[in-house]
Amino acid sequence: TSSDTGYETIQVRTEGRVGIIQLDRPKALNALNSQLCREVVQAAAAFDADENIGAIILTGSDKAFAAGADIKEMASKDFAQVYAEDLFGLWDRFAATRIPVIAAVSGHALGGGCELAMMCDIILAADNASFGQPEIKLGLIPGMGGSQRLTRAIGKSKAMEMVLTGRTMKAEEAERSGLVARVVPLAELQQTALEMATAIASMSRPVAMLAKEVVDAAYESSLAEGVRLERRLNFACFALEDRREGMAAFVEKREADFTHR
Ligand code: CAA
């Protein structure tokens, strides 16, 4: 529970091998202030370092995943301040989490909230979810990766439209556009996310991490380079006992019993 951990803006718990981080600033629709950023980064790093955790779920409330960076905290800052403190820079550490992270999104995922969801590996959306980059209405542009990750996720024309007009997209359109993996009824969101995360966490932990690493490499490399990395890491799996066990279990028609999970 959060009282054990000392966190004030998030709640953290585990379900089996799944670590769950719930954003918890209900009065501000989970706006991402600096304390919340520090706490999410710390909680994710702790799960990442814990061999008993194989996947993370990041979620918010029914009404809001997160309504963006905290506008009240930002409003009075000038360039020198945001540059000196490298505003939003700490979020890069969350994005660098090495075990798989599922964003279970219901309600508003706007600005930094949409960007935070896109830092996760899989976005699962409730049917009431909405996504957008409304920064332009504040005289601002995205600052937590939205211009880059949204463009890669849904393509230039649609990303331009979203970023330039600030309009929001509902869950159904977000799924059609490739931003989210699946849409489920709100009442089923947490259970579906837990089932997905539990399935991932039942795999070999190092192999799931390698799988994440190679899919992420598709964003950072040429096709030839990415394919080369994939081949090398595929070969690396052959050095793992879990690879031997996985194939032996298939041949013997039984469930694999992985060591690293
Ligand atoms: N920052 C700080 N406080 C916020 C907030 C935010 N991003 N979003 C909502 N809140 C606060 C509201 O100020 C309000 O607080 P008070 O009760 O003290 O007035 C409370 O949360 C409830 O919000 P609303 O009354 O506005 O709720 P609503 O249901 O009428 O509207 C909403 C919901 C459409 C999401 C609306 O709150 C909204 O437009 N929020 C701002 C969205 C936004 O512009 N996000 C981008 C932020 S900039 C950014 O994220 C930069 C970046 O790239 C990293």
PDB file of C-alpha atoms and ligand atoms in Angstrom:
ATOM      1  CA  THR A   1       0.000   0.000   0.000  1.00  0.00           C
ATOM      2  CA  SER A   2       1.127   3.589  -0.487  1.00  0.00           C
ATOM      3  CA  SER A   3       1.332   4.251   3.251  1.00  0.00           C
ATOM      4  CA  ASP A   4       4.074   1.616   3.501  1.00  0.00           C
ATOM      5  CA  THR A   5       6.038   3.153   0.666  1.00  0.00           C
ATOM      6  CA  GLY A   6       5.772   6.810   1.580  1.00  0.00           C
ATOM      7  CA  TYR A   7       4.460   7.775  -1.847  1.00  0.00           C
ATOM      8  CA  GLU A   8       1.906  10.601  -1.842  1.00  0.00           C
ATOM      9  CA  THR A   9       0.918  10.972  -5.486  1.00  0.00           C
ATOM     10  CA  ILE A  10       0.830   7.337  -6.557  1.00  0.00           C
ATOM     11  CA  GLN A  11      -0.313   4.003  -5.188  1.00  0.00           C
ATOM     12  CA  VAL A  12       1.909   1.013  -5.698  1.00  0.00           C
ATOM     13  CA  ARG A  13       1.081  -2.663  -5.254  1.00  0.00           C
ATOM     14  CA  THR A  14       1.866  -6.063  -6.700  1.00  0.00           C
ATOM     15  CA  GLU A  15      -0.346  -8.868  -7.995  1.00  0.00           C
ATOM     16  CA  GLY A  16       1.782 -11.980  -8.348  1.00  0.00           C
ATOM     17  CA  ARG A  17       4.649 -11.040 -10.666  1.00  0.00           C
ATOM     18  CA  VAL A  18       2.976  -7.810 -11.835  1.00  0.00           C
ATOM     19  CA  GLY A  19       3.842  -4.401 -10.381  1.00  0.00           C
ATOM     20  CA  ILE A  20       1.027  -1.860 -10.483  1.00  0.00           C
ATOM     21  CA  ILE A  21       1.564   1.904 -10.334  1.00  0.00           C
ATOM     22  CA  GLN A  22      -1.615   3.939 -10.036  1.00  0.00           C
ATOM     23  CA  LEU A  23      -1.439   7.706 -10.477  1.00  0.00           C
ATOM     24  CA  ASP A  24      -3.304   9.242  -7.554  1.00  0.00           C
ATOM     25  CA  ARG A  25      -3.873  12.987  -7.629  1.00  0.00           C
ATOM     26  CA  PRO A  26      -7.643  12.827  -8.106  1.00  0.00           C
ATOM     27  CA  LYS A  27      -8.291  16.516  -7.454  1.00  0.00           C
ATOM     28  CA  ALA A  28      -5.937  17.492 -10.280  1.00  0.00           C
ATOM     29  CA  LEU A  29      -7.016  14.713 -12.679  1.00  0.00           C
ATOM     30  CA  ASN A  30      -3.593  13.136 -12.087  1.00  0.00           C
ATOM     31  CA  ALA A  31      -1.750  16.146 -13.514  1.00  0.00           C
ATOM     32  CA  LEU A  32       1.942  15.267 -13.649  1.00  0.00           C
ATOM     33  CA  ASN A  33       3.749  17.511 -11.186  1.00  0.00           C
ATOM     34  CA  SER A  34       7.393  17.086 -10.261  1.00  0.00           C
ATOM     35  CA  GLN A  35       6.678  15.029  -7.149  1.00  0.00           C
ATOM     36  CA  LEU A  36       4.527  12.592  -9.116  1.00  0.00           C
ATOM     37  CA  CYS A  37       7.272  12.319 -11.723  1.00  0.00           C
ATOM     38  CA  ARG A  38       9.886  11.496  -9.087  1.00  0.00           C
ATOM     39  CA  GLU A  39       7.600   8.923  -7.467  1.00  0.00           C
ATOM     40  CA  VAL A  40       6.685   7.166 -10.736  1.00  0.00           C
ATOM     41  CA  VAL A  41      10.345   7.041 -11.771  1.00  0.00           C
ATOM     42  CA  GLN A  42      11.333   5.627  -8.384  1.00  0.00           C
ATOM     43  CA  ALA A  43       8.548   3.028  -8.315  1.00  0.00           C
ATOM     44  CA  ALA A  44       9.226   1.874 -11.880  1.00  0.00           C
ATOM     45  CA  ALA A  45      12.977   1.597 -11.195  1.00  0.00           C
ATOM     46  CA  ALA A  46      12.260  -0.495  -8.079  1.00  0.00           C
ATOM     47  CA  PHE A  47      10.076  -2.921 -10.054  1.00  0.00           C
ATOM     48  CA  ASP A  48      12.645  -3.003 -12.851  1.00  0.00           C
ATOM     49  CA  ALA A  49      15.320  -4.045 -10.354  1.00  0.00           C
ATOM     50  CA  ASP A  50      13.097  -6.705  -8.732  1.00  0.00           C
ATOM     51  CA  GLU A  51      13.535 -10.158 -10.279  1.00  0.00           C
ATOM     52  CA  ASN A  52      10.153 -11.177  -8.869  1.00  0.00           C
ATOM     53  CA  ILE A  53       8.404  -8.621 -11.088  1.00  0.00           C
ATOM     54  CA  GLY A  54       8.078  -9.379 -14.800  1.00  0.00           C
ATOM     55  CA  ALA A  55       5.782  -6.595 -16.020  1.00  0.00           C
ATOM     56  CA  ILE A  56       4.385  -3.253 -14.876  1.00  0.00           C
ATOM     57  CA  ILE A  57       0.929  -1.741 -15.256  1.00  0.00           C
ATOM     58  CA  LEU A  58       0.698   2.052 -15.169  1.00  0.00           C
ATOM     59  CA  THR A  59      -2.829   3.289 -14.674  1.00  0.00           C
ATOM     60  CA  GLY A  60      -4.903   6.221 -13.420  1.00  0.00           C
ATOM     61  CA  SER A  61      -8.523   6.638 -12.375  1.00  0.00           C
ATOM     62  CA  ASP A  62     -11.713   5.976 -14.347  1.00  0.00           C
ATOM     63  CA  LYS A  63     -11.934   9.704 -15.108  1.00  0.00           C
ATOM     64  CA  ALA A  64      -8.306  10.455 -15.919  1.00  0.00           C
ATOM     65  CA  PHE A  65      -5.177   8.569 -16.766  1.00  0.00           C
ATOM     66  CA  ALA A  66      -3.507  11.989 -16.569  1.00  0.00           C
ATOM     67  CA  ALA A  67      -4.680  15.402 -17.800  1.00  0.00           C
ATOM     68  CA  GLY A  68      -1.148  16.481 -18.676  1.00  0.00           C
ATOM     69  CA  ALA A  69       1.791  18.204 -17.086  1.00  0.00           C
ATOM     70  CA  ASP A  70       0.738  20.279 -14.073  1.00  0.00           C
ATOM     71  CA  ILE A  71      -0.182  23.620 -15.633  1.00  0.00           C
ATOM     72  CA  LYS A  72      -0.373  25.366 -12.257  1.00  0.00           C
ATOM     73  CA  GLU A  73       3.180  24.278 -11.431  1.00  0.00           C
ATOM     74  CA  MET A  74       4.479  25.386 -14.848  1.00  0.00           C
ATOM     75  CA  ALA A  75       2.563  28.625 -15.267  1.00  0.00           C
ATOM     76  CA  SER A  76       5.018  31.025 -13.618  1.00  0.00           C
ATOM     77  CA  LYS A  77       8.272  29.520 -14.901  1.00  0.00           C
ATOM     78  CA  ASP A  78      10.522  31.229 -17.431  1.00  0.00           C
ATOM     79  CA  PHE A  79      12.940  29.786 -19.960  1.00  0.00           C
ATOM     80  CA  ALA A  80      15.956  29.972 -17.661  1.00  0.00           C
ATOM     81  CA  GLN A  81      14.149  27.948 -15.015  1.00  0.00           C
ATOM     82  CA  VAL A  82      12.783  25.183 -17.222  1.00  0.00           C
ATOM     83  CA  TYR A  83      16.126  24.927 -19.009  1.00  0.00           C
ATOM     84  CA  ALA A  84      18.118  24.787 -15.781  1.00  0.00           C
ATOM     85  CA  GLU A  85      15.916  22.138 -14.201  1.00  0.00           C
ATOM     86  CA  ASP A  86      15.507  20.272 -17.508  1.00  0.00           C
ATOM     87  CA  LEU A  87      11.721  20.195 -17.070  1.00  0.00           C
ATOM     88  CA  PHE A  88      10.307  16.776 -18.090  1.00  0.00           C
ATOM     89  CA  GLY A  89      13.843  15.362 -18.470  1.00  0.00           C
ATOM     90  CA  LEU A  90      13.413  12.948 -15.565  1.00  0.00           C
ATOM     91  CA  TRP A  91      10.635  11.158 -17.470  1.00  0.00           C
ATOM     92  CA  ASP A  92      13.305   9.756 -19.803  1.00  0.00           C
ATOM     93  CA  ARG A  93      14.248   7.432 -16.933  1.00  0.00           C
ATOM     94  CA  PHE A  94      10.726   6.042 -16.830  1.00  0.00           C
ATOM     95  CA  ALA A  95      10.853   5.528 -20.604  1.00  0.00           C
ATOM     96  CA  ALA A  96      14.090   3.588 -20.089  1.00  0.00           C
ATOM     97  CA  THR A  97      12.364   0.913 -17.948  1.00  0.00           C
ATOM     98  CA  ARG A  98      13.630  -2.420 -19.249  1.00  0.00           C
ATOM     99  CA  ILE A  99      10.793  -4.784 -18.295  1.00  0.00           C
ATOM    100  CA  PRO A 100       7.529  -4.444 -20.267  1.00  0.00           C
ATOM    101  CA  VAL A 101       5.126  -1.689 -19.189  1.00  0.00           C
ATOM    102  CA  ILE A 102       1.419  -1.643 -20.025  1.00  0.00           C
ATOM    103  CA  ALA A 103      -0.499   1.637 -19.852  1.00  0.00           C
ATOM    104  CA  ALA A 104      -4.092   0.902 -18.800  1.00  0.00           C
ATOM    105  CA  VAL A 105      -5.796   4.122 -19.849  1.00  0.00           C
ATOM    106  CA  SER A 106      -9.273   5.290 -18.894  1.00  0.00           C
ATOM    107  CA  GLY A 107     -10.576   8.845 -19.175  1.00  0.00           C
ATOM    108  CA  HIS A 108      -8.355  11.748 -20.172  1.00  0.00           C
ATOM    109  CA  ALA A 109      -4.852  11.082 -21.488  1.00  0.00           C
ATOM    110  CA  LEU A 110      -3.940  14.598 -22.565  1.00  0.00           C
ATOM    111  CA  GLY A 111      -0.648  16.371 -23.186  1.00  0.00           C
ATOM    112  CA  GLY A 112       1.926  14.816 -20.872  1.00  0.00           C
ATOM    113  CA  GLY A 113      -0.676  12.155 -20.010  1.00  0.00           C
ATOM    114  CA  CYS A 114      -0.845  11.005 -23.624  1.00  0.00           C
ATOM    115  CA  GLU A 115       2.937  11.244 -23.823  1.00  0.00           C
ATOM    116  CA  LEU A 116       3.338   9.161 -20.661  1.00  0.00           C
ATOM    117  CA  ALA A 117       1.034   6.477 -22.083  1.00  0.00           C
ATOM    118  CA  MET A 118       3.149   6.472 -25.242  1.00  0.00           C
ATOM    119  CA  MET A 119       6.329   5.912 -23.181  1.00  0.00           C
ATOM    120  CA  CYS A 120       4.779   2.578 -22.182  1.00  0.00           C
ATOM    121  CA  ASP A 121       5.140  -0.487 -24.409  1.00  0.00           C
ATOM    122  CA  ILE A 122       1.474  -1.332 -24.875  1.00  0.00           C
ATOM    123  CA  ILE A 123      -1.519   0.976 -24.478  1.00  0.00           C
ATOM    124  CA  LEU A 124      -4.718  -0.751 -23.427  1.00  0.00           C
ATOM    125  CA  ALA A 125      -7.648   1.674 -23.510  1.00  0.00           C
ATOM    126  CA  ALA A 126     -11.038   1.692 -21.836  1.00  0.00           C
ATOM    127  CA  ASP A 127     -13.919   2.725 -24.082  1.00  0.00           C
ATOM    128  CA  ASN A 128     -14.090   6.097 -22.284  1.00  0.00           C
ATOM    129  CA  ALA A 129     -10.429   6.950 -22.939  1.00  0.00           C
ATOM    130  CA  SER A 130      -9.485  10.034 -24.910  1.00  0.00           C
ATOM    131  CA  PHE A 131      -6.079  11.028 -26.197  1.00  0.00           C
ATOM    132  CA  GLY A 132      -4.723  14.376 -27.311  1.00  0.00           C
ATOM    133  CA  GLN A 133      -1.866  16.862 -27.386  1.00  0.00           C
ATOM    134  CA  PRO A 134      -3.685  20.106 -26.490  1.00  0.00           C
ATOM    135  CA  GLU A 135      -0.488  22.023 -25.565  1.00  0.00           C
ATOM    136  CA  ILE A 136      -0.937  24.400 -28.488  1.00  0.00           C
ATOM    137  CA  LYS A 137      -4.025  25.839 -26.800  1.00  0.00           C
ATOM    138  CA  LEU A 138      -1.721  26.862 -23.930  1.00  0.00           C
ATOM    139  CA  GLY A 139       0.778  28.497 -26.256  1.00  0.00           C
ATOM    140  CA  LEU A 140       3.047  25.481 -25.879  1.00  0.00           C
ATOM    141  CA  ILE A 141       4.151  22.427 -27.828  1.00  0.00           C
ATOM    142  CA  PRO A 142       4.544  18.868 -26.490  1.00  0.00           C
ATOM    143  CA  GLY A 143       7.554  18.366 -24.204  1.00  0.00           C
ATOM    144  CA  MET A 144       7.533  14.719 -23.122  1.00  0.00           C
ATOM    145  CA  GLY A 145       8.068  13.156 -26.534  1.00  0.00           C
ATOM    146  CA  GLY A 146       4.584  13.579 -28.019  1.00  0.00           C
ATOM    147  CA  SER A 147       5.635  15.095 -31.326  1.00  0.00           C
ATOM    148  CA  GLN A 148       7.937  12.130 -31.924  1.00  0.00           C
ATOM    149  CA  ARG A 149       6.086   9.155 -30.457  1.00  0.00           C
ATOM    150  CA  LEU A 150       2.644  10.201 -31.723  1.00  0.00           C
ATOM    151  CA  THR A 151       4.028  10.728 -35.230  1.00  0.00           C
ATOM    152  CA  ARG A 152       5.654   7.297 -35.203  1.00  0.00           C
ATOM    153  CA  ALA A 153       2.447   5.729 -33.838  1.00  0.00           C
ATOM    154  CA  ILE A 154      -0.193   7.269 -36.108  1.00  0.00           C
ATOM    155  CA  GLY A 155       1.730   8.892 -38.986  1.00  0.00           C
ATOM    156  CA  LYS A 156       2.489  12.471 -39.943  1.00  0.00           C
ATOM    157  CA  SER A 157      -0.818  13.813 -41.205  1.00  0.00           C
ATOM    158  CA  LYS A 158      -2.880  12.682 -38.243  1.00  0.00           C
ATOM    159  CA  ALA A 159      -0.188  13.619 -35.714  1.00  0.00           C
ATOM    160  CA  MET A 160       0.115  17.077 -37.285  1.00  0.00           C
ATOM    161  CA  GLU A 161      -3.641  17.522 -37.085  1.00  0.00           C
ATOM    162  CA  MET A 162      -3.698  16.528 -33.417  1.00  0.00           C
ATOM    163  CA  VAL A 163      -0.687  18.655 -32.424  1.00  0.00           C
ATOM    164  CA  LEU A 164      -1.737  21.715 -34.445  1.00  0.00           C
ATOM    165  CA  THR A 165      -5.435  21.774 -33.536  1.00  0.00           C
ATOM    166  CA  GLY A 166      -5.210  20.220 -30.064  1.00  0.00           C
ATOM    167  CA  ARG A 167      -8.261  18.065 -30.728  1.00  0.00           C
ATOM    168  CA  THR A 168      -8.759  14.860 -28.774  1.00  0.00           C
ATOM    169  CA  MET A 169      -9.239  11.386 -30.163  1.00  0.00           C
ATOM    170  CA  LYS A 170     -11.587   8.850 -28.623  1.00  0.00           C
ATOM    171  CA  ALA A 171     -10.567   5.270 -27.878  1.00  0.00           C
ATOM    172  CA  GLU A 172     -12.103   3.791 -31.009  1.00  0.00           C
ATOM    173  CA  GLU A 173     -10.229   6.185 -33.313  1.00  0.00           C
ATOM    174  CA  ALA A 174      -7.036   5.657 -31.304  1.00  0.00           C
ATOM    175  CA  GLU A 175      -7.269   1.911 -31.874  1.00  0.00           C
ATOM    176  CA  ARG A 176      -8.033   2.335 -35.572  1.00  0.00           C
ATOM    177  CA  SER A 177      -4.998   4.637 -35.867  1.00  0.00           C
ATOM    178  CA  GLY A 178      -2.616   2.199 -34.208  1.00  0.00           C
ATOM    179  CA  LEU A 179      -2.052   4.254 -31.052  1.00  0.00           C
ATOM    180  CA  VAL A 180      -3.619   1.661 -28.756  1.00  0.00           C
ATOM    181  CA  ALA A 181      -3.429  -2.126 -28.867  1.00  0.00           C
ATOM    182  CA  ARG A 182      -6.998  -2.839 -27.747  1.00  0.00           C
ATOM    183  CA  VAL A 183     -10.129  -1.146 -26.454  1.00  0.00           C
ATOM    184  CA  VAL A 184     -12.176  -2.828 -23.729  1.00  0.00           C
ATOM    185  CA  PRO A 185     -15.230  -1.755 -21.712  1.00  0.00           C
ATOM    186  CA  LEU A 186     -14.232   0.454 -18.760  1.00  0.00           C
ATOM    187  CA  ALA A 187     -15.413  -2.161 -16.253  1.00  0.00           C
ATOM    188  CA  GLU A 188     -12.991  -4.718 -17.744  1.00  0.00           C
ATOM    189  CA  LEU A 189      -9.917  -2.497 -18.089  1.00  0.00           C
ATOM    190  CA  GLN A 190      -8.016  -3.429 -14.927  1.00  0.00           C
ATOM    191  CA  GLN A 191      -8.745  -7.150 -15.221  1.00  0.00           C
ATOM    192  CA  THR A 192      -7.710  -7.227 -18.889  1.00  0.00           C
ATOM    193  CA  ALA A 193      -4.515  -5.300 -18.127  1.00  0.00           C
ATOM    194  CA  LEU A 194      -3.718  -7.689 -15.287  1.00  0.00           C
ATOM    195  CA  GLU A 195      -4.289 -10.741 -17.491  1.00  0.00           C
ATOM    196  CA  MET A 196      -2.044  -9.280 -20.199  1.00  0.00           C
ATOM    197  CA  ALA A 197       0.666  -8.321 -17.721  1.00  0.00           C
ATOM    198  CA  THR A 198       0.453 -11.712 -15.961  1.00  0.00           C
ATOM    199  CA  ALA A 199       0.840 -13.497 -19.297  1.00  0.00           C
ATOM    200  CA  ILE A 200       3.944 -11.427 -20.077  1.00  0.00           C
ATOM    201  CA  ALA A 201       5.334 -11.932 -16.568  1.00  0.00           C
ATOM    202  CA  SER A 202       4.960 -15.716 -16.937  1.00  0.00           C
ATOM    203  CA  MET A 203       7.512 -15.711 -19.769  1.00  0.00           C
ATOM    204  CA  SER A 204      11.258 -15.844 -19.210  1.00  0.00           C
ATOM    205  CA  ARG A 205      12.108 -12.411 -17.781  1.00  0.00           C
ATOM    206  CA  PRO A 206      15.345 -11.924 -19.735  1.00  0.00           C
ATOM    207  CA  VAL A 207      13.681 -13.081 -22.957  1.00  0.00           C
ATOM    208  CA  ALA A 208      10.786 -10.624 -22.492  1.00  0.00           C
ATOM    209  CA  MET A 209      13.351  -7.870 -21.880  1.00  0.00           C
ATOM    210  CA  LEU A 210      15.230  -8.840 -25.050  1.00  0.00           C
ATOM    211  CA  ALA A 211      11.946  -8.841 -26.994  1.00  0.00           C
ATOM    212  CA  LYS A 212      11.177  -5.319 -25.743  1.00  0.00           C
ATOM    213  CA  GLU A 213      14.685  -4.188 -26.609  1.00  0.00           C
ATOM    214  CA  VAL A 214      14.469  -5.359 -30.217  1.00  0.00           C
ATOM    215  CA  VAL A 215      11.005  -3.923 -30.869  1.00  0.00           C
ATOM    216  CA  ASP A 216      12.217  -0.592 -29.441  1.00  0.00           C
ATOM    217  CA  ALA A 217      15.242  -0.781 -31.736  1.00  0.00           C
ATOM    218  CA  ALA A 218      12.843  -0.409 -34.672  1.00  0.00           C
ATOM    219  CA  TYR A 219      12.506   3.247 -33.629  1.00  0.00           C
ATOM    220  CA  GLU A 220      16.201   3.935 -33.393  1.00  0.00           C
ATOM    221  CA  SER A 221      17.845   2.122 -36.292  1.00  0.00           C
ATOM    222  CA  SER A 222      17.791   1.393 -39.999  1.00  0.00           C
ATOM    223  CA  LEU A 223      16.057  -1.800 -41.136  1.00  0.00           C
ATOM    224  CA  ALA A 224      19.360  -3.567 -41.782  1.00  0.00           C
ATOM    225  CA  GLU A 225      20.795  -2.543 -38.417  1.00  0.00           C
ATOM    226  CA  GLY A 226      17.596  -3.523 -36.590  1.00  0.00           C
ATOM    227  CA  VAL A 227      17.450  -6.911 -38.273  1.00  0.00           C
ATOM    228  CA  ARG A 228      21.113  -7.489 -37.413  1.00  0.00           C
ATOM    229  CA  LEU A 229      20.482  -6.649 -33.738  1.00  0.00           C
ATOM    230  CA  GLU A 230      17.437  -8.928 -33.716  1.00  0.00           C
ATOM    231  CA  ARG A 231      19.464 -11.824 -35.130  1.00  0.00           C
ATOM    232  CA  ARG A 232      22.236 -11.314 -32.552  1.00  0.00           C
ATOM    233  CA  LEU A 233      19.786 -11.167 -29.645  1.00  0.00           C
ATOM    234  CA  ASN A 234      17.895 -14.161 -31.044  1.00  0.00           C
ATOM    235  CA  PHE A 235      21.209 -16.048 -30.941  1.00  0.00           C
ATOM    236  CA  ALA A 236      21.811 -14.723 -27.412  1.00  0.00           C
ATOM    237  CA  CYS A 237      18.607 -16.497 -26.309  1.00  0.00           C
ATOM    238  CA  PHE A 238      20.369 -19.767 -27.143  1.00  0.00           C
ATOM    239  CA  ALA A 239      22.713 -19.065 -24.241  1.00  0.00           C
ATOM    240  CA  LEU A 240      19.773 -19.153 -21.801  1.00  0.00           C
ATOM    241  CA  GLU A 241      18.537 -22.220 -19.975  1.00  0.00           C
ATOM    242  CA  ASP A 242      15.023 -20.808 -20.459  1.00  0.00           C
ATOM    243  CA  ARG A 243      15.324 -21.179 -24.246  1.00  0.00           C
ATOM    244  CA  ARG A 244      16.297 -24.837 -23.843  1.00  0.00           C
ATOM    245  CA  GLU A 245      13.427 -25.408 -21.391  1.00  0.00           C
ATOM    246  CA  GLY A 246      10.893 -23.628 -23.633  1.00  0.00           C
ATOM    247  CA  MET A 247      11.692 -25.800 -26.621  1.00  0.00           C
ATOM    248  CA  ALA A 248      11.952 -28.989 -24.550  1.00  0.00           C
ATOM    249  CA  ALA A 249       8.519 -28.272 -23.053  1.00  0.00           C
ATOM    250  CA  PHE A 250       7.042 -27.845 -26.532  1.00  0.00           C
ATOM    251  CA  VAL A 251       8.506 -31.133 -27.733  1.00  0.00           C
ATOM    252  CA  GLU A 252       7.346 -32.939 -24.574  1.00  0.00           C
ATOM    253  CA  LYS A 253       3.852 -31.343 -24.840  1.00  0.00           C
ATOM    254  CA  ARG A 254       3.956 -29.710 -21.391  1.00  0.00           C
ATOM    255  CA  GLU A 255       4.020 -26.203 -19.912  1.00  0.00           C
ATOM    256  CA  ALA A 256       7.448 -24.579 -19.827  1.00  0.00           C
ATOM    257  CA  ASP A 257       8.904 -24.059 -16.364  1.00  0.00           C
ATOM    258  CA  PHE A 258      11.209 -21.095 -16.851  1.00  0.00           C
ATOM    259  CA  THR A 259      13.989 -20.463 -14.338  1.00  0.00           C
ATOM    260  CA  HIS A 260      14.056 -16.716 -14.759  1.00  0.00           C
ATOM    261  CA  ARG A 261      10.564 -15.673 -13.806  1.00  0.00           C
TER     262      ARG A 261
HETATM  263  N1  CAA B   1      -2.611  20.765 -14.673  1.00  0.00           N
HETATM  264  C1  CAA B   1      -3.034  21.221 -13.475  1.00  0.00           C
HETATM  265  N2  CAA B   1      -4.307  21.071 -13.034  1.00  0.00           N
HETATM  266  C2  CAA B   1      -5.174  20.427 -13.851  1.00  0.00           C
HETATM  267  C3  CAA B   1      -4.791  19.942 -15.105  1.00  0.00           C
HETATM  268  C4  CAA B   1      -3.437  20.131 -15.511  1.00  0.00           C
HETATM  269  N3  CAA B   1      -2.961  19.659 -16.687  1.00  0.00           N
HETATM  270  N4  CAA B   1      -5.874  19.374 -15.702  1.00  0.00           N
HETATM  271  C5  CAA B   1      -6.879  19.504 -14.829  1.00  0.00           C
HETATM  272  N5  CAA B   1      -6.475  20.130 -13.707  1.00  0.00           N
HETATM  273  C6  CAA B   1      -7.273  20.499 -12.521  1.00  0.00           C
HETATM  274  C7  CAA B   1      -8.203  21.629 -12.827  1.00  0.00           C
HETATM  275  O1  CAA B   1      -7.533  22.862 -12.727  1.00  0.00           O
HETATM  276  C8  CAA B   1      -9.259  21.446 -11.748  1.00  0.00           C
HETATM  277  O2  CAA B   1      -8.741  21.940 -10.544  1.00  0.00           O
HETATM  278  P1  CAA B   1      -9.656  22.940  -9.609  1.00  0.00           P
HETATM  279  O3  CAA B   1     -10.794  22.065  -9.178  1.00  0.00           O
HETATM  280  O4  CAA B   1      -8.728  23.324  -8.527  1.00  0.00           O
HETATM  281  O5  CAA B   1     -10.079  24.052 -10.501  1.00  0.00           O
HETATM  282  C9  CAA B   1      -9.356  19.922 -11.629  1.00  0.00           C
HETATM  283  O6  CAA B   1      -8.136  19.423 -12.181  1.00  0.00           O
HETATM  284  C10 CAA B   1     -10.505  19.340 -12.412  1.00  0.00           C
HETATM  285  O7  CAA B   1     -10.403  19.791 -13.759  1.00  0.00           O
HETATM  286  P2  CAA B   1     -11.632  20.441 -14.574  1.00  0.00           P
HETATM  287  O8  CAA B   1     -12.547  21.136 -13.643  1.00  0.00           O
HETATM  288  O9  CAA B   1     -11.056  21.217 -15.703  1.00  0.00           O
HETATM  289  O10 CAA B   1     -12.336  19.101 -15.104  1.00  0.00           O
HETATM  290  P3  CAA B   1     -13.254  18.940 -16.404  1.00  0.00           P
HETATM  291  O11 CAA B   1     -13.825  17.575 -16.290  1.00  0.00           O
HETATM  292  O12 CAA B   1     -14.157  20.106 -16.553  1.00  0.00           O
HETATM  293  O13 CAA B   1     -12.230  18.998 -17.649  1.00  0.00           O
HETATM  294  C11 CAA B   1     -10.205  18.432 -18.852  1.00  0.00           C
HETATM  295  C12 CAA B   1     -11.283  17.976 -17.835  1.00  0.00           C
HETATM  296  C13 CAA B   1     -10.813  18.602 -20.243  1.00  0.00           C
HETATM  297  C14 CAA B   1      -9.146  17.334 -18.888  1.00  0.00           C
HETATM  298  C15 CAA B   1      -9.589  19.764 -18.382  1.00  0.00           C
HETATM  299  O14 CAA B   1      -9.205  19.657 -17.041  1.00  0.00           O
HETATM  300  C16 CAA B   1      -8.356  20.193 -19.158  1.00  0.00           C
HETATM  301  O15 CAA B   1      -8.468  20.673 -20.282  1.00  0.00           O
HETATM  302  N6  CAA B   1      -7.149  20.029 -18.582  1.00  0.00           N
HETATM  303  C17 CAA B   1      -5.901  20.480 -19.161  1.00  0.00           C
HETATM  304  C18 CAA B   1      -5.480  19.574 -20.311  1.00  0.00           C
HETATM  305  C19 CAA B   1      -4.191  20.084 -20.902  1.00  0.00           C
HETATM  306  O16 CAA B   1      -4.105  21.167 -21.451  1.00  0.00           O
HETATM  307  N7  CAA B   1      -3.113  19.270 -20.830  1.00  0.00           N
HETATM  308  C20 CAA B   1      -1.816  19.622 -21.369  1.00  0.00           C
HETATM  309  C21 CAA B   1      -0.966  20.185 -20.277  1.00  0.00           C
HETATM  310  S1  CAA B   1       0.572  20.843 -20.921  1.00  0.00           S
HETATM  311  C22 CAA B   1       1.602  19.520 -21.052  1.00  0.00           C
HETATM  312  O17 CAA B   1       1.217  18.400 -20.793  1.00  0.00           O
HETATM  313  C23 CAA B   1       3.021  19.824 -21.483  1.00  0.00           C
HETATM  314  C24 CAA B   1       3.775  18.642 -21.945  1.00  0.00           C
HETATM  315  O18 CAA B   1       3.850  18.350 -23.124  1.00  0.00           O
HETATM  316  C25 CAA B   1       4.514  17.789 -21.021  1.00  0.00           C
END
